[in-house]
Short mmCIF file of N, CA and C in Angstrom, two decimals:
data_model
loop_
_atom_site.label_atom_id
_atom_site.label_comp_id
_atom_site.label_asym_id
_atom_site.label_seq_id
_atom_site.Cartn_x
_atom_site.Cartn_y
_atom_site.Cartn_z
N UNK O 1 -68.80 -1.10 -6.74
CA UNK O 1 -68.52 -1.83 -7.95
C UNK O 1 -68.76 -3.32 -7.68
N UNK O 2 -69.60 -3.95 -8.51
CA UNK O 2 -69.85 -5.38 -8.34
C UNK O 2 -68.75 -6.21 -9.01
N UNK O 3 -68.79 -7.51 -8.81
CA UNK O 3 -67.75 -8.42 -9.34
C UNK O 3 -67.67 -8.36 -10.86
N UNK O 4 -68.83 -8.33 -11.52
CA UNK O 4 -68.84 -8.30 -12.99
C UNK O 4 -68.17 -7.03 -13.51
N UNK O 5 -68.50 -5.89 -12.91
CA UNK O 5 -67.89 -4.63 -13.36
C UNK O 5 -66.38 -4.64 -13.10
N UNK O 6 -65.98 -5.21 -11.95
CA UNK O 6 -64.56 -5.33 -11.66
C UNK O 6 -63.84 -6.14 -12.74
N UNK O 7 -64.43 -7.28 -13.11
CA UNK O 7 -63.81 -8.14 -14.14
C UNK O 7 -63.78 -7.45 -15.50
N UNK O 8 -64.84 -6.73 -15.85
CA UNK O 8 -64.86 -5.99 -17.12
C UNK O 8 -63.76 -4.94 -17.12
N UNK O 9 -63.64 -4.20 -16.00
CA UNK O 9 -62.59 -3.18 -15.91
C UNK O 9 -61.21 -3.80 -15.97
N UNK O 10 -61.02 -4.93 -15.28
CA UNK O 10 -59.72 -5.61 -15.30
C UNK O 10 -59.37 -6.07 -16.71
N UNK O 11 -60.36 -6.61 -17.42
CA UNK O 11 -60.12 -7.04 -18.80
C UNK O 11 -59.76 -5.85 -19.67
N UNK O 12 -60.43 -4.73 -19.46
CA UNK O 12 -60.11 -3.51 -20.22
C UNK O 12 -58.69 -3.05 -19.98
N UNK O 13 -58.24 -3.09 -18.72
CA UNK O 13 -56.87 -2.71 -18.41
C UNK O 13 -55.88 -3.67 -19.06
N UNK O 14 -56.21 -4.97 -19.02
CA UNK O 14 -55.33 -5.96 -19.65
C UNK O 14 -55.22 -5.70 -21.14
N UNK O 15 -56.37 -5.46 -21.80
CA UNK O 15 -56.34 -5.21 -23.23
C UNK O 15 -55.59 -3.93 -23.55
N UNK O 16 -55.74 -2.91 -22.73
CA UNK O 16 -55.03 -1.65 -22.96
C UNK O 16 -53.53 -1.89 -22.94
N UNK O 17 -53.08 -2.82 -22.11
CA UNK O 17 -51.66 -3.15 -22.08
C UNK O 17 -51.25 -4.08 -23.21
N UNK O 18 -52.16 -4.92 -23.67
CA UNK O 18 -51.85 -5.91 -24.69
C UNK O 18 -51.84 -5.32 -26.10
N UNK O 19 -52.80 -4.47 -26.42
CA UNK O 19 -52.90 -3.96 -27.79
C UNK O 19 -51.67 -3.17 -28.23
N UNK O 20 -51.10 -2.27 -27.40
CA UNK O 20 -49.89 -1.60 -27.84
C UNK O 20 -48.73 -2.56 -28.06
N UNK O 21 -48.65 -3.63 -27.26
CA UNK O 21 -47.59 -4.62 -27.45
C UNK O 21 -47.74 -5.32 -28.79
N UNK O 22 -48.97 -5.64 -29.19
CA UNK O 22 -49.19 -6.25 -30.49
C UNK O 22 -48.76 -5.31 -31.60
N UNK O 23 -49.05 -4.03 -31.45
CA UNK O 23 -48.68 -3.05 -32.48
C UNK O 23 -47.17 -2.98 -32.63
N UNK O 24 -46.42 -3.08 -31.51
CA UNK O 24 -44.97 -3.03 -31.58
C UNK O 24 -44.42 -4.20 -32.37
N UNK O 25 -45.13 -5.35 -32.32
CA UNK O 25 -44.69 -6.52 -33.07
C UNK O 25 -44.98 -6.38 -34.56
N UNK O 26 -45.69 -5.32 -34.94
CA UNK O 26 -45.98 -5.08 -36.34
C UNK O 26 -47.18 -5.86 -36.86
N UNK O 27 -47.95 -6.48 -35.98
CA UNK O 27 -49.08 -7.28 -36.45
C UNK O 27 -50.31 -6.44 -36.75
N UNK O 28 -50.53 -5.38 -35.98
CA UNK O 28 -51.73 -4.58 -36.17
C UNK O 28 -51.56 -3.25 -35.45
N UNK O 29 -52.21 -2.22 -35.96
CA UNK O 29 -52.23 -0.94 -35.26
C UNK O 29 -53.50 -0.90 -34.42
N UNK O 30 -53.36 -0.78 -33.11
CA UNK O 30 -54.54 -0.80 -32.25
C UNK O 30 -55.46 0.39 -32.49
N UNK O 31 -56.72 0.15 -32.30
CA UNK O 31 -57.74 1.19 -32.39
C UNK O 31 -58.21 1.44 -30.96
N UNK O 32 -57.78 2.54 -30.40
CA UNK O 32 -58.12 2.86 -29.01
C UNK O 32 -59.38 3.73 -29.01
N UNK O 33 -60.52 3.08 -28.91
CA UNK O 33 -61.81 3.77 -28.92
C UNK O 33 -62.50 3.48 -27.59
N UNK O 34 -63.04 4.51 -26.94
CA UNK O 34 -63.72 4.27 -25.66
C UNK O 34 -64.94 3.36 -25.81
N UNK O 35 -65.22 2.59 -24.78
CA UNK O 35 -66.38 1.69 -24.80
C UNK O 35 -67.66 2.47 -25.10
N UNK O 36 -67.76 3.69 -24.59
CA UNK O 36 -68.97 4.49 -24.82
C UNK O 36 -69.19 4.73 -26.31
N UNK O 37 -68.12 4.89 -27.08
CA UNK O 37 -68.26 5.06 -28.53
C UNK O 37 -68.73 3.77 -29.20
N UNK O 38 -68.13 2.64 -28.78
CA UNK O 38 -68.56 1.35 -29.35
C UNK O 38 -70.04 1.13 -29.07
N UNK O 39 -70.47 1.53 -27.89
CA UNK O 39 -71.87 1.33 -27.50
C UNK O 39 -72.82 2.10 -28.43
N UNK O 40 -72.40 3.25 -28.93
CA UNK O 40 -73.25 4.01 -29.86
C UNK O 40 -73.16 3.47 -31.29
N UNK O 41 -72.05 2.81 -31.63
CA UNK O 41 -71.87 2.30 -32.99
C UNK O 41 -72.49 0.94 -33.24
N UNK O 42 -72.61 0.14 -32.19
CA UNK O 42 -73.03 -1.26 -32.34
C UNK O 42 -74.41 -1.51 -31.75
N UNK O 43 -75.17 -2.43 -32.36
CA UNK O 43 -76.43 -2.84 -31.72
C UNK O 43 -76.13 -3.47 -30.35
N UNK O 44 -77.07 -3.41 -29.42
CA UNK O 44 -76.82 -3.92 -28.06
C UNK O 44 -76.34 -5.37 -28.01
N UNK O 45 -76.87 -6.25 -28.87
CA UNK O 45 -76.44 -7.65 -28.81
C UNK O 45 -74.99 -7.81 -29.25
N UNK O 46 -74.59 -7.09 -30.28
CA UNK O 46 -73.18 -7.15 -30.73
C UNK O 46 -72.25 -6.54 -29.68
N UNK O 47 -72.65 -5.40 -29.12
CA UNK O 47 -71.84 -4.76 -28.09
C UNK O 47 -71.65 -5.71 -26.90
N UNK O 48 -72.70 -6.39 -26.47
CA UNK O 48 -72.62 -7.31 -25.34
C UNK O 48 -71.61 -8.42 -25.59
N UNK O 49 -71.61 -8.98 -26.79
CA UNK O 49 -70.67 -10.05 -27.13
C UNK O 49 -69.25 -9.51 -27.24
N UNK O 50 -69.09 -8.43 -28.00
CA UNK O 50 -67.75 -7.91 -28.28
C UNK O 50 -67.07 -7.25 -27.09
N UNK O 51 -67.82 -6.51 -26.28
CA UNK O 51 -67.16 -5.72 -25.24
C UNK O 51 -67.60 -6.05 -23.81
N UNK O 52 -68.50 -7.01 -23.66
CA UNK O 52 -68.84 -7.51 -22.33
C UNK O 52 -68.65 -9.01 -22.26
N UNK O 53 -68.08 -9.61 -23.31
CA UNK O 53 -67.77 -11.04 -23.39
C UNK O 53 -69.01 -11.93 -23.20
N UNK O 54 -70.16 -11.46 -23.65
CA UNK O 54 -71.36 -12.29 -23.63
C UNK O 54 -71.22 -13.40 -24.69
N UNK O 55 -72.08 -14.38 -24.63
CA UNK O 55 -72.09 -15.46 -25.62
C UNK O 55 -73.49 -15.60 -26.17
N UNK O 56 -73.58 -15.67 -27.49
CA UNK O 56 -74.90 -15.87 -28.10
C UNK O 56 -75.32 -17.32 -27.95
N UNK O 57 -76.61 -17.59 -28.08
CA UNK O 57 -77.11 -18.96 -28.00
C UNK O 57 -76.53 -19.80 -29.15
N UNK O 58 -76.22 -21.03 -28.85
CA UNK O 58 -75.76 -21.96 -29.89
C UNK O 58 -76.82 -22.10 -30.97
N UNK O 59 -76.40 -22.26 -32.19
CA UNK O 59 -77.25 -22.46 -33.37
C UNK O 59 -78.12 -21.25 -33.71
N UNK O 60 -77.80 -20.07 -33.16
CA UNK O 60 -78.61 -18.88 -33.44
C UNK O 60 -78.03 -18.00 -34.54
N UNK O 61 -76.80 -18.21 -34.94
CA UNK O 61 -76.15 -17.34 -35.93
C UNK O 61 -76.31 -17.88 -37.35
N UNK O 62 -76.77 -17.03 -38.26
CA UNK O 62 -76.81 -17.44 -39.68
C UNK O 62 -75.41 -17.73 -40.23
N UNK O 63 -74.38 -17.14 -39.63
CA UNK O 63 -73.01 -17.37 -40.11
C UNK O 63 -72.56 -18.81 -39.87
N UNK O 64 -73.24 -19.51 -38.98
CA UNK O 64 -72.91 -20.91 -38.73
C UNK O 64 -73.08 -21.73 -40.01
N UNK O 65 -74.01 -21.31 -40.87
CA UNK O 65 -74.30 -22.05 -42.11
C UNK O 65 -73.71 -21.39 -43.35
N UNK O 66 -72.94 -20.33 -43.17
CA UNK O 66 -72.35 -19.62 -44.33
C UNK O 66 -71.31 -20.49 -45.01
N UNK O 67 -71.51 -20.71 -46.32
CA UNK O 67 -70.61 -21.61 -47.06
C UNK O 67 -69.96 -20.93 -48.27
N UNK O 68 -70.31 -19.66 -48.53
CA UNK O 68 -69.73 -18.97 -49.68
C UNK O 68 -68.26 -18.61 -49.43
N UNK O 69 -67.54 -18.36 -50.53
CA UNK O 69 -66.16 -17.88 -50.44
C UNK O 69 -66.16 -16.43 -50.00
N UNK O 70 -65.26 -16.08 -49.11
CA UNK O 70 -65.16 -14.71 -48.65
C UNK O 70 -64.32 -14.60 -47.40
N UNK O 71 -64.54 -13.50 -46.68
CA UNK O 71 -63.75 -13.19 -45.49
C UNK O 71 -64.70 -12.85 -44.34
N UNK O 72 -64.36 -13.32 -43.15
CA UNK O 72 -65.09 -12.97 -41.95
C UNK O 72 -64.30 -11.87 -41.25
N UNK O 73 -64.97 -10.74 -40.98
CA UNK O 73 -64.30 -9.60 -40.37
C UNK O 73 -64.88 -9.33 -38.98
N UNK O 74 -64.12 -8.62 -38.16
CA UNK O 74 -64.62 -8.20 -36.85
C UNK O 74 -65.80 -7.27 -37.06
N UNK O 75 -66.89 -7.52 -36.38
CA UNK O 75 -68.11 -6.71 -36.53
C UNK O 75 -67.95 -5.32 -35.94
N UNK O 76 -66.92 -5.09 -35.14
CA UNK O 76 -66.71 -3.77 -34.56
C UNK O 76 -65.80 -2.91 -35.44
N UNK O 77 -64.57 -3.36 -35.67
CA UNK O 77 -63.60 -2.50 -36.38
C UNK O 77 -63.35 -2.90 -37.83
N UNK O 78 -63.93 -4.01 -38.26
CA UNK O 78 -63.84 -4.51 -39.65
C UNK O 78 -62.48 -5.11 -40.02
N UNK O 79 -61.66 -5.47 -39.03
CA UNK O 79 -60.39 -6.15 -39.33
C UNK O 79 -60.69 -7.55 -39.84
N UNK O 80 -60.13 -7.96 -40.97
CA UNK O 80 -60.30 -9.35 -41.43
C UNK O 80 -59.68 -10.33 -40.43
N UNK O 81 -60.48 -11.34 -40.03
CA UNK O 81 -60.03 -12.32 -39.04
C UNK O 81 -59.85 -13.72 -39.62
N UNK O 82 -60.79 -14.13 -40.49
CA UNK O 82 -60.77 -15.50 -41.02
C UNK O 82 -61.08 -15.49 -42.50
N UNK O 83 -60.43 -16.37 -43.23
CA UNK O 83 -60.80 -16.66 -44.61
C UNK O 83 -61.83 -17.79 -44.58
N UNK O 84 -62.77 -17.76 -45.48
CA UNK O 84 -63.81 -18.80 -45.48
C UNK O 84 -63.23 -20.20 -45.67
N UNK O 85 -62.05 -20.31 -46.28
CA UNK O 85 -61.41 -21.62 -46.46
C UNK O 85 -60.98 -22.22 -45.12
N UNK O 86 -60.92 -21.40 -44.07
CA UNK O 86 -60.54 -21.87 -42.74
C UNK O 86 -61.74 -22.31 -41.91
N UNK O 87 -62.94 -22.17 -42.45
CA UNK O 87 -64.16 -22.48 -41.71
C UNK O 87 -64.49 -23.98 -41.85
N UNK O 88 -65.06 -24.54 -40.79
CA UNK O 88 -65.52 -25.93 -40.85
C UNK O 88 -66.74 -26.08 -39.95
N UNK O 89 -67.50 -27.13 -40.17
CA UNK O 89 -68.69 -27.40 -39.36
C UNK O 89 -68.28 -28.23 -38.16
N UNK O 90 -68.23 -27.59 -36.99
CA UNK O 90 -67.79 -28.28 -35.78
C UNK O 90 -68.94 -28.99 -35.08
N UNK O 91 -70.19 -28.69 -35.47
CA UNK O 91 -71.34 -29.28 -34.82
C UNK O 91 -71.65 -28.66 -33.47
N UNK O 92 -70.93 -27.59 -33.10
CA UNK O 92 -71.11 -26.98 -31.78
C UNK O 92 -72.22 -25.92 -31.76
N UNK O 93 -72.60 -25.43 -32.94
CA UNK O 93 -73.62 -24.39 -32.99
C UNK O 93 -73.07 -22.99 -33.13
N UNK O 94 -71.75 -22.86 -33.24
CA UNK O 94 -71.12 -21.56 -33.46
C UNK O 94 -70.21 -21.67 -34.67
N UNK O 95 -70.04 -20.56 -35.42
CA UNK O 95 -69.08 -20.60 -36.53
C UNK O 95 -67.71 -21.00 -35.99
N UNK O 96 -67.07 -21.95 -36.66
CA UNK O 96 -65.78 -22.46 -36.19
C UNK O 96 -64.77 -22.44 -37.32
N UNK O 97 -63.52 -22.20 -36.96
CA UNK O 97 -62.42 -22.06 -37.91
C UNK O 97 -61.22 -22.82 -37.37
N UNK O 98 -60.40 -23.37 -38.29
CA UNK O 98 -59.23 -24.11 -37.85
C UNK O 98 -57.99 -23.24 -37.80
N UNK O 99 -58.09 -21.98 -38.26
CA UNK O 99 -56.96 -21.05 -38.20
C UNK O 99 -57.47 -19.64 -38.36
N UNK O 100 -56.64 -18.66 -38.04
CA UNK O 100 -56.96 -17.24 -38.20
C UNK O 100 -56.01 -16.62 -39.22
N UNK O 101 -56.36 -15.45 -39.70
CA UNK O 101 -55.44 -14.71 -40.57
C UNK O 101 -54.27 -14.21 -39.72
N UNK O 102 -53.07 -14.11 -40.31
CA UNK O 102 -51.89 -13.71 -39.53
C UNK O 102 -52.08 -12.37 -38.81
N UNK O 103 -51.75 -12.37 -37.52
CA UNK O 103 -51.80 -11.16 -36.71
C UNK O 103 -53.19 -10.66 -36.36
N UNK O 104 -54.24 -11.43 -36.67
CA UNK O 104 -55.61 -10.94 -36.52
C UNK O 104 -56.16 -11.00 -35.10
N UNK O 105 -55.66 -11.90 -34.28
CA UNK O 105 -56.21 -12.04 -32.94
C UNK O 105 -55.12 -12.06 -31.87
N UNK O 106 -55.53 -11.70 -30.67
CA UNK O 106 -54.72 -11.85 -29.48
C UNK O 106 -55.42 -12.84 -28.57
N UNK O 107 -54.72 -13.40 -27.62
CA UNK O 107 -55.32 -14.40 -26.73
C UNK O 107 -55.06 -14.05 -25.27
N UNK O 108 -55.83 -14.67 -24.42
CA UNK O 108 -55.65 -14.54 -22.98
C UNK O 108 -56.38 -15.67 -22.29
N UNK O 109 -56.11 -15.86 -21.01
CA UNK O 109 -56.81 -16.90 -20.26
C UNK O 109 -58.11 -16.35 -19.71
N UNK O 110 -59.12 -17.19 -19.74
CA UNK O 110 -60.47 -16.85 -19.27
C UNK O 110 -60.85 -17.87 -18.21
N UNK O 111 -61.28 -17.41 -17.05
CA UNK O 111 -61.67 -18.29 -15.96
C UNK O 111 -63.17 -18.16 -15.64
N UNK O 112 -63.96 -17.63 -16.58
CA UNK O 112 -65.39 -17.40 -16.31
C UNK O 112 -66.14 -18.69 -16.01
N UNK O 113 -65.69 -19.81 -16.49
CA UNK O 113 -66.35 -21.09 -16.18
C UNK O 113 -65.54 -21.89 -15.16
N UNK O 114 -64.70 -21.22 -14.40
CA UNK O 114 -63.88 -21.75 -13.31
C UNK O 114 -62.60 -22.42 -13.81
N UNK O 115 -62.64 -23.21 -14.87
CA UNK O 115 -61.41 -23.81 -15.38
C UNK O 115 -60.89 -22.90 -16.49
N UNK O 116 -59.57 -22.86 -16.69
CA UNK O 116 -59.02 -21.94 -17.68
C UNK O 116 -59.35 -22.35 -19.11
N UNK O 117 -59.70 -21.33 -19.89
CA UNK O 117 -59.90 -21.50 -21.33
C UNK O 117 -59.10 -20.41 -22.02
N UNK O 118 -58.78 -20.61 -23.29
CA UNK O 118 -58.09 -19.58 -24.05
C UNK O 118 -59.11 -18.76 -24.81
N UNK O 119 -59.24 -17.50 -24.39
CA UNK O 119 -60.14 -16.55 -25.05
C UNK O 119 -59.35 -15.85 -26.14
N UNK O 120 -59.99 -15.52 -27.24
CA UNK O 120 -59.30 -14.71 -28.25
C UNK O 120 -60.16 -13.50 -28.60
N UNK O 121 -59.46 -12.46 -28.99
CA UNK O 121 -60.11 -11.18 -29.28
C UNK O 121 -59.47 -10.56 -30.52
N UNK O 122 -60.18 -9.64 -31.13
CA UNK O 122 -59.66 -8.91 -32.28
C UNK O 122 -58.40 -8.16 -31.85
N UNK O 123 -57.33 -8.32 -32.62
CA UNK O 123 -56.07 -7.69 -32.28
C UNK O 123 -56.12 -6.17 -32.45
N UNK O 124 -57.09 -5.67 -33.18
CA UNK O 124 -57.17 -4.23 -33.43
C UNK O 124 -58.01 -3.50 -32.40
N UNK O 125 -59.23 -3.96 -32.14
CA UNK O 125 -60.13 -3.24 -31.23
C UNK O 125 -60.30 -3.92 -29.88
N UNK O 126 -59.81 -5.15 -29.76
CA UNK O 126 -59.94 -5.88 -28.50
C UNK O 126 -61.28 -6.56 -28.32
N UNK O 127 -62.15 -6.50 -29.32
CA UNK O 127 -63.47 -7.12 -29.22
C UNK O 127 -63.38 -8.63 -29.03
N UNK O 128 -64.12 -9.13 -28.03
CA UNK O 128 -64.16 -10.56 -27.73
C UNK O 128 -64.77 -11.31 -28.92
N UNK O 129 -64.10 -12.36 -29.37
CA UNK O 129 -64.59 -13.17 -30.48
C UNK O 129 -65.10 -14.52 -29.99
N UNK O 130 -64.32 -15.19 -29.16
CA UNK O 130 -64.71 -16.52 -28.69
C UNK O 130 -63.57 -17.19 -27.96
N UNK O 131 -63.52 -18.52 -28.07
CA UNK O 131 -62.51 -19.33 -27.39
C UNK O 131 -61.89 -20.31 -28.38
N UNK O 132 -60.64 -20.64 -28.15
CA UNK O 132 -59.94 -21.60 -29.01
C UNK O 132 -59.70 -22.87 -28.22
N UNK O 133 -59.95 -24.01 -28.89
CA UNK O 133 -59.83 -25.32 -28.27
C UNK O 133 -58.92 -26.21 -29.12
N UNK O 134 -58.40 -27.25 -28.51
CA UNK O 134 -57.48 -28.17 -29.19
C UNK O 134 -58.18 -29.40 -29.75
N UNK O 135 -59.41 -29.23 -30.26
CA UNK O 135 -60.15 -30.37 -30.80
C UNK O 135 -60.61 -30.13 -32.23
N UNK O 136 -59.84 -29.35 -32.97
CA UNK O 136 -60.19 -29.03 -34.35
C UNK O 136 -59.53 -29.97 -35.34
N UNK O 137 -59.82 -29.76 -36.62
CA UNK O 137 -59.28 -30.63 -37.66
C UNK O 137 -57.84 -30.28 -38.03
N UNK O 138 -57.22 -31.15 -38.82
CA UNK O 138 -55.91 -30.88 -39.39
C UNK O 138 -56.06 -29.69 -40.34
N UNK O 139 -55.10 -28.92 -40.58
CA UNK O 139 -53.71 -29.15 -40.19
C UNK O 139 -53.32 -28.59 -38.83
N UNK O 140 -54.14 -27.74 -38.21
CA UNK O 140 -53.73 -27.12 -36.95
C UNK O 140 -54.19 -27.88 -35.72
N UNK O 141 -55.30 -28.61 -35.81
CA UNK O 141 -55.87 -29.27 -34.65
C UNK O 141 -56.61 -28.30 -33.73
N UNK O 142 -56.78 -27.05 -34.20
CA UNK O 142 -57.44 -26.03 -33.38
C UNK O 142 -58.87 -25.78 -33.84
N UNK O 143 -59.70 -25.35 -32.90
CA UNK O 143 -61.07 -24.92 -33.21
C UNK O 143 -61.28 -23.55 -32.59
N UNK O 144 -61.30 -22.54 -33.46
CA UNK O 144 -61.64 -21.18 -33.03
C UNK O 144 -63.15 -21.11 -33.07
N UNK O 145 -63.76 -21.16 -31.91
CA UNK O 145 -65.21 -21.18 -31.76
C UNK O 145 -65.67 -19.74 -31.57
N UNK O 146 -66.30 -19.18 -32.60
CA UNK O 146 -66.58 -17.74 -32.65
C UNK O 146 -68.05 -17.43 -32.45
N UNK O 147 -68.33 -16.34 -31.78
CA UNK O 147 -69.69 -15.80 -31.72
C UNK O 147 -70.00 -15.20 -33.08
N UNK O 148 -71.12 -15.60 -33.68
CA UNK O 148 -71.51 -15.03 -34.97
C UNK O 148 -71.75 -13.53 -34.89
N UNK O 149 -72.26 -13.05 -33.76
CA UNK O 149 -72.51 -11.61 -33.60
C UNK O 149 -71.23 -10.80 -33.60
N UNK O 150 -70.10 -11.42 -33.35
CA UNK O 150 -68.82 -10.72 -33.34
C UNK O 150 -68.21 -10.60 -34.73
N UNK O 151 -68.86 -11.23 -35.71
CA UNK O 151 -68.34 -11.26 -37.08
C UNK O 151 -69.32 -10.67 -38.09
N UNK O 152 -68.77 -10.27 -39.22
CA UNK O 152 -69.56 -9.97 -40.41
C UNK O 152 -68.90 -10.75 -41.54
N UNK O 153 -69.72 -11.26 -42.46
CA UNK O 153 -69.19 -12.00 -43.60
C UNK O 153 -69.21 -11.10 -44.83
N UNK O 154 -68.09 -11.05 -45.54
CA UNK O 154 -67.99 -10.29 -46.78
C UNK O 154 -67.70 -11.28 -47.90
N UNK O 155 -68.68 -11.51 -48.81
CA UNK O 155 -68.44 -12.44 -49.92
C UNK O 155 -67.29 -11.97 -50.79
N UNK O 156 -66.61 -12.91 -51.45
CA UNK O 156 -65.45 -12.56 -52.27
C UNK O 156 -65.82 -11.65 -53.44
N UNK O 157 -67.09 -11.57 -53.80
CA UNK O 157 -67.54 -10.70 -54.88
C UNK O 157 -67.68 -9.24 -54.44
N UNK O 158 -67.54 -8.97 -53.14
CA UNK O 158 -67.66 -7.61 -52.61
C UNK O 158 -66.33 -7.14 -52.06
N UNK O 159 -66.11 -5.83 -52.11
CA UNK O 159 -64.90 -5.25 -51.52
C UNK O 159 -65.01 -5.24 -50.00
N UNK O 160 -63.89 -5.43 -49.35
CA UNK O 160 -63.87 -5.32 -47.89
C UNK O 160 -64.13 -3.87 -47.51
N UNK O 161 -64.88 -3.63 -46.45
CA UNK O 161 -65.08 -2.25 -46.01
C UNK O 161 -63.77 -1.69 -45.45
N UNK O 162 -63.59 -0.38 -45.49
CA UNK O 162 -62.39 0.18 -44.86
C UNK O 162 -62.43 -0.07 -43.36
N UNK O 163 -61.25 -0.17 -42.77
CA UNK O 163 -61.19 -0.36 -41.33
C UNK O 163 -61.86 0.83 -40.65
N UNK O 164 -62.63 0.55 -39.62
CA UNK O 164 -63.32 1.60 -38.88
C UNK O 164 -62.28 2.39 -38.07
N UNK O 165 -62.45 3.69 -38.07
CA UNK O 165 -61.51 4.52 -37.29
C UNK O 165 -62.20 5.09 -36.07
#
């Protein structure tokens, strides 16, 4: 087992312990789906971001320029994560939000760049979304810097899809 596989397995074990705890708090019911199933459901680029913590190139996501009213949902399990009113242009090249919907994400420390960062993931399926920083606008001062591939946008004129089971 190489270092990358070890870290992926360790993250999976951490999430397996974290998701049931979130469910006990009443925030979300975890979706315990094997990685092999996600791999068949998602295109390779989305799978890499969501379940291998890859990062898409800056300025490559069309969602970076999305300005319509609606909801941003997890591209894996379809849990609503952000309202479009929470989105702002951070200039970083990734869709950014100053807050999340209640109970939508879990967090953990990430040391992939050697210094600690706060990683956040979908509270339902554990899919990696991005990192949160303390350089966002009021009222929270936070910047949830999200991979566009980890999200889908649903305009307010359309119904939200049912949560994936």
